XYZ file of C-alpha atoms in Angstrom:
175
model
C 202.690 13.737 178.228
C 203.584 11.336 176.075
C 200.705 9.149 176.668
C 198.365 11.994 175.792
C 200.067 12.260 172.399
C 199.563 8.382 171.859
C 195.729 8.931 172.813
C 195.441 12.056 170.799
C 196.765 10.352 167.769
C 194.682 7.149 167.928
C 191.370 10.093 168.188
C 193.036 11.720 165.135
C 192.956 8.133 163.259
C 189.474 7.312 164.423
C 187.756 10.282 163.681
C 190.179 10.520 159.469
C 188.866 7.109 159.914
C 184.996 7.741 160.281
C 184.889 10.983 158.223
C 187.376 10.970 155.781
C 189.050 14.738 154.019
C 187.409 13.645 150.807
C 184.264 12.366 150.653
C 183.362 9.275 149.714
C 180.569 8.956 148.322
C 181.009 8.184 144.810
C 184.077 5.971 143.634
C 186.222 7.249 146.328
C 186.188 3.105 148.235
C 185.542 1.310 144.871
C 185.161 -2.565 145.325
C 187.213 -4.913 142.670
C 184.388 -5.588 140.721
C 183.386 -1.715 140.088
C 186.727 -0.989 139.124
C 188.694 -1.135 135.491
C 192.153 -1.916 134.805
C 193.539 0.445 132.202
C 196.413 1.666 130.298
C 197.553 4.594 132.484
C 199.641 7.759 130.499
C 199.477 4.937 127.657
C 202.501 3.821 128.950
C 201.824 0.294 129.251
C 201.814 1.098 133.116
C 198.711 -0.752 133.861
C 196.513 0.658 136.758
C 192.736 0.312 138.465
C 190.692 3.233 138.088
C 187.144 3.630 139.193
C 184.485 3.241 136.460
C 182.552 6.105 135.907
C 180.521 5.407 132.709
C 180.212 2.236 130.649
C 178.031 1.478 127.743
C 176.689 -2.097 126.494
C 175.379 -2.804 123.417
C 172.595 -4.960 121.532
C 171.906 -5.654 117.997
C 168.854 -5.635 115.441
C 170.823 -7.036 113.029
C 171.681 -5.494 109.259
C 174.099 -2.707 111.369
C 170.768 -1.615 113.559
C 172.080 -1.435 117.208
C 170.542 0.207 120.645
C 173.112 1.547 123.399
C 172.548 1.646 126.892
C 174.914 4.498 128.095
C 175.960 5.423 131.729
C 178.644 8.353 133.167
C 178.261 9.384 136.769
C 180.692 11.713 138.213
C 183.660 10.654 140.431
C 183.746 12.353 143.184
C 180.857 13.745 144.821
C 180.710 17.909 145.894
C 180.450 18.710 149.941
C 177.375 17.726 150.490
C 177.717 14.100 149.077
C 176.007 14.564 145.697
C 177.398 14.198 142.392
C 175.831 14.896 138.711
C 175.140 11.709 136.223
C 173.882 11.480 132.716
C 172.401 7.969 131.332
C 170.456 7.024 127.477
C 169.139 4.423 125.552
C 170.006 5.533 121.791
C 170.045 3.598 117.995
C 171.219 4.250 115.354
C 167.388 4.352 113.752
C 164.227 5.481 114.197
C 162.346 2.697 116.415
C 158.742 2.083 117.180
C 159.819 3.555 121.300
C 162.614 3.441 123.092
C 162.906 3.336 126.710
C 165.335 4.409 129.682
C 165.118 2.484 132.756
C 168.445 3.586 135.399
C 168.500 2.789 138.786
C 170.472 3.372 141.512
C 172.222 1.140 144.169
C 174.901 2.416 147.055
C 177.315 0.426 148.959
C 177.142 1.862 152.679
C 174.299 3.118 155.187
C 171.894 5.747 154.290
C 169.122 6.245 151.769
C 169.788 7.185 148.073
C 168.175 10.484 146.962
C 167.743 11.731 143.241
C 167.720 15.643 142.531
C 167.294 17.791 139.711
C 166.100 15.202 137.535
C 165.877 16.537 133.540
C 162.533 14.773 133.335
C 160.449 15.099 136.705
C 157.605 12.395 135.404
C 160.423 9.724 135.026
C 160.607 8.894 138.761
C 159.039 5.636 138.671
C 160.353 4.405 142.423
C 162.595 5.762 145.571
C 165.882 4.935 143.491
C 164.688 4.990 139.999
C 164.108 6.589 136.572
C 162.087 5.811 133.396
C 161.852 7.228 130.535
C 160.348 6.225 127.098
C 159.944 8.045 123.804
C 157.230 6.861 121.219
C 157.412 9.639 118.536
C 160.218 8.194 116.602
C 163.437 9.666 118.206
C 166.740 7.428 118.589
C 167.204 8.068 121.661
C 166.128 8.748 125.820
C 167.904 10.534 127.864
C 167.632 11.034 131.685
C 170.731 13.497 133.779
C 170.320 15.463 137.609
C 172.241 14.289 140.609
C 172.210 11.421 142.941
C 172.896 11.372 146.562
C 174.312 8.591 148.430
C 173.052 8.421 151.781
C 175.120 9.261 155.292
C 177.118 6.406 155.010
C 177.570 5.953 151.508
C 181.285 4.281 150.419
C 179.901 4.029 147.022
C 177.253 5.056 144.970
C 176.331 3.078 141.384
C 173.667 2.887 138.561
C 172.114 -0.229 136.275
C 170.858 1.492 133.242
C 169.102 -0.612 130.170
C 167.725 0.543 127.169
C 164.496 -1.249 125.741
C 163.406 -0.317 121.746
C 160.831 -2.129 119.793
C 162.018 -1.842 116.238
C 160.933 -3.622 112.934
C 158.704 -6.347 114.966
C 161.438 -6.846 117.664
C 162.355 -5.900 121.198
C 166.030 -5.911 121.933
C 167.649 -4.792 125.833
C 170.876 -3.632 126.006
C 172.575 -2.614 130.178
C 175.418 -1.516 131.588
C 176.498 -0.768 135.136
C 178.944 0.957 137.127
């Protein structure tokens, strides 16, 4: 009997092992370099978190700056997906402005994008674009991503592109 408990318990661990309560497709397994040490409770208790949106930044110069802006949610719902939001945006009116995200997963299994805001900005398998040319500050893309079977992690690169006085300026971020 008690042999059959050993083996019963090693099946338990394999199969928590293989397909885990949670799952984790998005942040659950995040490697060091996705992840950001912050200032948990504001305690001064410091702590690694998953990053779930980041922004990066360029500038035009005289106070003129574009934003490349990424959040993707962190955890994904029962069926692996999860909702993300990205956007290029200045703080003036350029020439265009353009919103280029794609998507990369850490893990087996193909990437799929769903309910995309703007259906025309699928430009590949694993990526949006987006541009505006009527004057507006910003471009914005949001839906859901998928990871794929296998998925331990599921991430975006997102830059922003303007052309703005006679100059082209990129700002990215990733997560």
């Amino acid at each position: 009997m008690k042999r059959f408990k050993s083996l019963a318990a090693l099946i338990v661990a394999i199969v928590l092992c293989a397909f885990p309560l949670s799952s984790p497709a998005f942040a659950v397994d995040v490697l060091p370099s996705e992840m950001l040490i912050s200032d948990v409770g504001g305690a001064g208790d410091s702590g690694i978190m998953p990053l779930t949106s980041n922004s990066g930044t360029a500038s035009f110069g005289n106070g003129v700056t574009l934003t490349a802006n990424a959040w993707i949610q962190p955890l994904s719902d029962w069926s692996g997906c999860g909702q993300f939001q990205t956007s290029a945006v200045m703080n003036a009116s350029p020439n265009w402005i353009r919103n280029n995200t794609s998507f990369y997963e850490i893990g087996i299994g193909s990437i799929s994008i769903k309910n995309v805001s703007i259906e025309s900005s699928r430009s590949g398998a694993n990526s949006l674009v987006w541009t505006n040319n009527n004057g507006a500050r910003g471009s914005y893309l949001s839906g859901s991503v998928c990871g794929g079977w296998g998925a331990i992690y599921v991430g975006m690169d997102v830059s922003g592109t303007a052309f703005y006085n006679g100059t082209t300026r990129v700002a990215s971020t990733k997560i």
